[in-house]
Coordinates of C-alpha atoms and ligand atoms in Angstrom, one line a residue:
M30 CA 0.0 -0.1 -0.1
S31 CA 1.4 3.4 -1.0
T32 CA 2.2 5.8 1.7
G33 CA 3.0 8.7 -0.8
A34 CA 1.1 12.1 -0.5
G35 CA -0.8 11.3 -3.8
P36 CA -4.0 12.7 -4.8
R37 CA -6.7 12.0 -2.1
T38 CA -9.6 11.3 -4.4
V39 CA -10.0 10.0 -7.9
R40 CA -11.5 13.3 -9.0
E41 CA -8.2 14.8 -8.0
L42 CA -6.2 12.0 -9.5
L43 CA -8.2 12.8 -12.8
F44 CA -8.0 16.5 -13.0
G45 CA -5.4 17.5 -15.6
L46 CA -4.8 14.0 -17.0
P47 CA -4.7 14.9 -20.7
M48 CA -7.3 13.6 -23.3
L49 CA -7.2 14.0 -27.2
S50 CA -3.8 15.4 -26.8
G51 CA -1.1 15.2 -29.3
E52 CA -1.2 15.5 -33.0
L53 CA -4.4 14.3 -34.1
P54 CA -5.2 13.5 -38.1
G55 CA -7.8 15.9 -39.7
F56 CA -11.1 14.4 -41.0
E57 CA -13.1 16.8 -43.4
P58 CA -16.2 14.7 -44.5
D59 CA -18.0 17.4 -46.6
P60 CA -17.4 17.3 -50.1
D61 CA -15.2 20.4 -50.8
P62 CA -14.7 21.1 -54.4
D63 CA -11.9 23.2 -54.2
A64 CA -9.9 20.4 -52.2
A65 CA -8.2 17.2 -53.2
T66 CA -9.3 15.6 -50.0
G67 CA -12.5 15.7 -48.0
A68 CA -14.9 13.5 -50.0
V69 CA -15.9 10.4 -48.3
P70 CA -17.2 7.1 -50.0
P71 CA -20.8 6.5 -50.2
T72 CA -20.7 3.2 -48.2
P73 CA -19.0 3.0 -44.7
F74 CA -16.4 0.1 -45.4
P75 CA -14.0 2.0 -47.5
L76 CA -13.7 4.6 -44.9
F77 CA -13.3 1.8 -42.1
L78 CA -10.6 0.3 -44.1
D79 CA -8.8 3.8 -44.5
W80 CA -9.2 4.7 -41.0
L81 CA -7.8 1.0 -39.8
G82 CA -4.8 1.2 -42.3
E83 CA -4.0 4.8 -41.0
A84 CA -4.1 3.6 -37.5
V85 CA -1.8 0.4 -38.3
A86 CA 0.4 2.9 -39.9
A87 CA 0.3 5.2 -37.0
G88 CA 1.4 2.4 -34.7
V89 CA -2.0 2.5 -32.6
R90 CA -1.6 -0.3 -30.3
E91 CA -4.2 -3.2 -30.6
P92 CA -6.5 -1.5 -33.3
H93 CA -8.3 -4.8 -33.6
A94 CA -9.6 -4.7 -30.0
M95 CA -13.2 -3.6 -30.2
S96 CA -15.8 -3.2 -27.4
L97 CA -18.7 -5.6 -28.2
A98 CA -22.3 -4.9 -26.4
T99 CA -25.0 -7.2 -26.2
V100 CA -28.0 -7.3 -24.2
D101 CA -29.0 -10.4 -21.7
A102 CA -32.5 -12.0 -21.6
D103 CA -33.5 -9.2 -18.8
G104 CA -32.5 -6.4 -21.6
C105 CA -29.6 -5.6 -19.3
P106 CA -26.5 -4.7 -21.5
D107 CA -23.2 -6.3 -21.3
L108 CA -19.9 -5.3 -22.7
R109 CA -16.3 -6.6 -23.3
V110 CA -13.4 -6.6 -25.6
V111 CA -12.9 -8.9 -28.2
A112 CA -10.6 -9.4 -31.1
L113 CA -11.5 -8.4 -34.7
R114 CA -11.1 -11.3 -37.0
D115 CA -12.2 -9.9 -40.2
A116 CA -14.2 -6.9 -41.6
T117 CA -16.0 -6.8 -45.3
E118 CA -18.7 -4.9 -46.6
A119 CA -21.0 -7.5 -44.6
G120 CA -19.6 -6.5 -41.2
W121 CA -17.4 -7.1 -38.5
T122 CA -16.4 -10.4 -37.4
F123 CA -15.1 -11.8 -34.1
A124 CA -14.9 -15.4 -32.5
T125 CA -15.7 -16.6 -29.3
H126 CA -17.1 -19.5 -27.3
A127 CA -20.8 -20.2 -28.3
A128 CA -21.5 -21.1 -24.5
S129 CA -20.0 -17.8 -23.3
P130 CA -22.4 -15.5 -21.8
K131 CA -22.1 -13.3 -25.0
G132 CA -22.8 -16.4 -27.2
R133 CA -25.8 -17.2 -25.4
Q134 CA -26.9 -13.4 -25.2
L135 CA -26.5 -13.3 -29.0
A136 CA -28.4 -16.6 -29.3
G137 CA -31.4 -14.7 -27.6
Q138 CA -30.9 -11.4 -29.1
P139 CA -28.9 -11.3 -32.3
Q140 CA -27.9 -7.7 -32.3
A141 CA -24.9 -5.9 -31.0
A142 CA -23.2 -2.7 -31.1
I143 CA -19.2 -2.3 -31.3
A144 CA -16.9 0.5 -30.8
F145 CA -13.1 0.9 -31.8
H146 CA -11.3 3.8 -29.7
W147 CA -7.8 4.6 -31.4
R148 CA -6.7 6.9 -28.8
E149 CA -3.5 8.0 -30.5
Q150 CA -5.5 9.4 -33.0
G151 CA -8.4 10.7 -31.2
R152 CA -10.9 8.5 -33.1
Q153 CA -13.6 6.5 -32.5
I154 CA -15.8 4.4 -34.8
R155 CA -19.3 2.8 -33.7
A156 CA -21.5 0.2 -35.4
R157 CA -24.5 -1.6 -34.5
G158 CA -27.0 -4.0 -36.0
P159 CA -27.9 -7.6 -36.3
V160 CA -25.5 -10.3 -35.6
L161 CA -25.2 -13.3 -38.1
R162 CA -23.4 -16.6 -36.8
A163 CA -21.3 -18.4 -39.3
D164 CA -21.9 -21.9 -40.4
A165 CA -20.2 -24.8 -38.6
A166 CA -17.6 -25.3 -41.6
T167 CA -16.6 -21.7 -41.7
A168 CA -16.4 -21.8 -37.7
A169 CA -14.0 -24.9 -38.0
R170 CA -11.7 -23.4 -40.6
D171 CA -11.0 -20.6 -38.3
Y172 CA -10.5 -22.7 -35.2
L173 CA -8.1 -24.8 -37.4
D174 CA -6.3 -21.8 -38.4
R175 CA -5.3 -21.0 -34.9
L176 CA -2.1 -21.7 -32.9
P177 CA -2.5 -24.7 -30.6
G178 CA -2.5 -22.7 -27.5
S179 CA -5.6 -20.8 -28.9
R180 CA -7.3 -23.9 -30.0
A181 CA -6.4 -25.4 -26.4
A182 CA -7.7 -22.3 -24.5
S183 CA -11.0 -22.8 -26.5
L184 CA -11.3 -26.3 -26.0
V185 CA -10.9 -25.9 -22.3
G186 CA -14.3 -23.9 -22.2
H187 CA -16.2 -22.8 -19.1
Q188 CA -15.6 -19.1 -20.2
S189 CA -16.9 -16.8 -17.5
E190 CA -18.0 -19.7 -15.2
V191 CA -17.0 -19.4 -11.5
L192 CA -13.6 -20.9 -11.2
D193 CA -13.6 -22.5 -7.8
D194 CA -10.3 -24.4 -7.9
P195 CA -7.5 -22.1 -9.7
A196 CA -5.3 -25.1 -9.9
A197 CA -8.0 -26.8 -12.3
L198 CA -7.0 -24.4 -15.1
P199 CA -3.4 -25.4 -15.9
R200 CA -4.6 -29.0 -15.6
A201 CA -7.7 -28.4 -18.1
F202 CA -5.3 -26.5 -20.3
D203 CA -2.7 -29.1 -20.5
A204 CA -5.1 -31.8 -21.3
A205 CA -6.5 -29.8 -23.8
L206 CA -2.9 -28.9 -25.4
A207 CA -2.2 -32.4 -25.4
R208 CA -5.5 -33.4 -27.1
V209 CA -4.8 -30.9 -29.9
T210 CA -1.2 -31.9 -30.4
E211 CA -2.0 -35.4 -30.6
Q212 CA -5.3 -35.0 -32.8
P213 CA -4.4 -31.7 -34.5
E214 CA -8.0 -32.5 -36.4
T215 CA -9.9 -31.8 -33.5
V216 CA -12.3 -29.2 -33.7
D217 CA -14.2 -27.3 -30.9
P218 CA -17.8 -27.5 -31.8
L219 CA -18.6 -24.4 -29.7
H220 CA -16.0 -22.4 -31.2
A221 CA -18.3 -19.5 -33.2
L222 CA -17.8 -16.8 -35.3
F223 CA -20.3 -14.0 -35.4
T224 CA -20.7 -11.0 -37.8
V225 CA -22.2 -7.9 -36.7
Q226 CA -24.0 -6.4 -39.5
P227 CA -24.0 -2.7 -39.7
L228 CA -27.2 -0.5 -40.2
S229 CA -25.4 2.5 -38.7
V230 CA -21.8 3.3 -38.5
E231 CA -20.2 6.4 -37.2
F232 CA -16.8 7.8 -37.7
W233 CA -15.6 10.3 -34.9
Q234 CA -12.6 12.4 -35.2
G235 CA -11.8 14.4 -31.6
V236 CA -10.8 18.0 -32.3
P237 CA -8.8 19.5 -29.4
G238 CA -10.9 22.4 -28.0
R239 CA -13.3 22.6 -31.1
G240 CA -16.1 20.8 -32.3
H241 CA -15.6 17.0 -32.8
V242 CA -16.4 15.9 -36.4
R243 CA -18.9 13.2 -36.6
L244 CA -20.1 11.4 -39.7
R245 CA -22.9 8.7 -39.6
Y246 CA -23.8 6.2 -42.2
R247 CA -27.5 4.8 -41.9
A248 CA -29.3 2.2 -43.6
E249 CA -33.1 1.0 -43.4
H250 CA -32.0 -2.3 -44.3
L251 CA -28.7 -4.5 -44.6
G252 CA -26.7 -3.5 -47.6
G253 CA -28.0 -0.2 -47.7
P254 CA -28.6 2.5 -49.6
W255 CA -26.6 4.4 -47.1
T256 CA -27.5 8.0 -45.9
R257 CA -24.7 10.1 -44.6
E258 CA -25.2 12.8 -42.1
R259 CA -23.0 15.1 -40.0
L260 CA -23.9 14.7 -36.1
W261 CA -23.7 17.6 -33.5
P262 CA -20.8 16.6 -31.2
Ligands
FMN15 C1 -7.9 -7.2 -25.9 C2 -8.6 -8.2 -25.7 C3 -8.8 -9.1 -26.7 C4 -10.1 -10.5 -26.4 N1 -10.5 -10.9 -27.4 C5 -11.3 -11.8 -27.3 C6 -12.0 -12.7 -28.3 O1 -11.4 -12.4 -29.6 N2 -13.1 -13.5 -27.7 C7 -13.4 -13.6 -26.9 O2 -14.4 -14.7 -26.3 N3 -13.0 -13.0 -25.5 C8 -11.8 -12.2 -26.0 N4 -11.4 -11.5 -24.8 C9 -12.2 -11.8 -23.4 C10 -13.3 -10.9 -23.2 O3 -13.2 -9.5 -23.2 C11 -14.4 -11.5 -21.9 O4 -13.5 -11.5 -20.9 C12 -14.6 -13.1 -22.2 O5 -14.7 -13.4 -23.7 C13 -15.8 -13.5 -21.5 O6 -16.9 -12.6 -21.8 P1 -18.8 -12.9 -21.6 O7 -18.3 -13.5 -20.3 O8 -19.2 -11.7 -22.0 O9 -19.0 -13.9 -22.6 C14 -10.7 -10.3 -24.9 C15 -10.0 -9.3 -24.0 C16 -9.2 -8.7 -24.5 C17 -8.8 -7.5 -23.4

């Protein structure tokens, strides 16, 4: 326990911490006939690809970590971070255990929201819409593409269940690793791939001390057509 004379309250600790600091990229979504830059594509995916590429080039840490919100059977929201496995015009795909809380929540209510926060660039991307689970063959291919440790971790299962005996975890992991090593064709049938299919996608660019720039794409049904609209910050 620290005995230093640090801040006494969380409020004091937070006071003065920088946010949206440093040099941030610009974002000018309004078509400007006099400028070479400024126009945005008519659909959100190419802009997501541009921003993801810029995040990777800028050295943003873990740009593929995305927050995923689902709702449980009581309508209560739940939220966690997952890894983006792929993205196409059809949506953002992640992998998880079908029997996990998020897997069960998505089975009961197949809709979700995701958010990326790329703090080094002051950027946020949000999307929401219905969620589609991939067929078993596609999930199996994704599973077999993984390193043995990742396949073993999935086989261990029990995600988010109470771990009464922590020593049971390395035992279960070692047994699962032995299984994937001895039988490399083993597939975890509960390994699931889900795609969040967008009906709305928002690109948010922080502007220190000024109005943040927000652009939302919205569609009435999957696949567009897309309406683009600027939002008040
Ligand atoms: C950076 C990061 C990446 C993660 N990636 C995944 C993932 O791809 N799939 C997954 O099931 N959990 C992933 N997790 C763990 C989840 O956040 C969560 O703890 C776990 O999936 C249980 O969630 P649930 O109880 O809501 O089902 C990741 C966590 C972090 C911090």
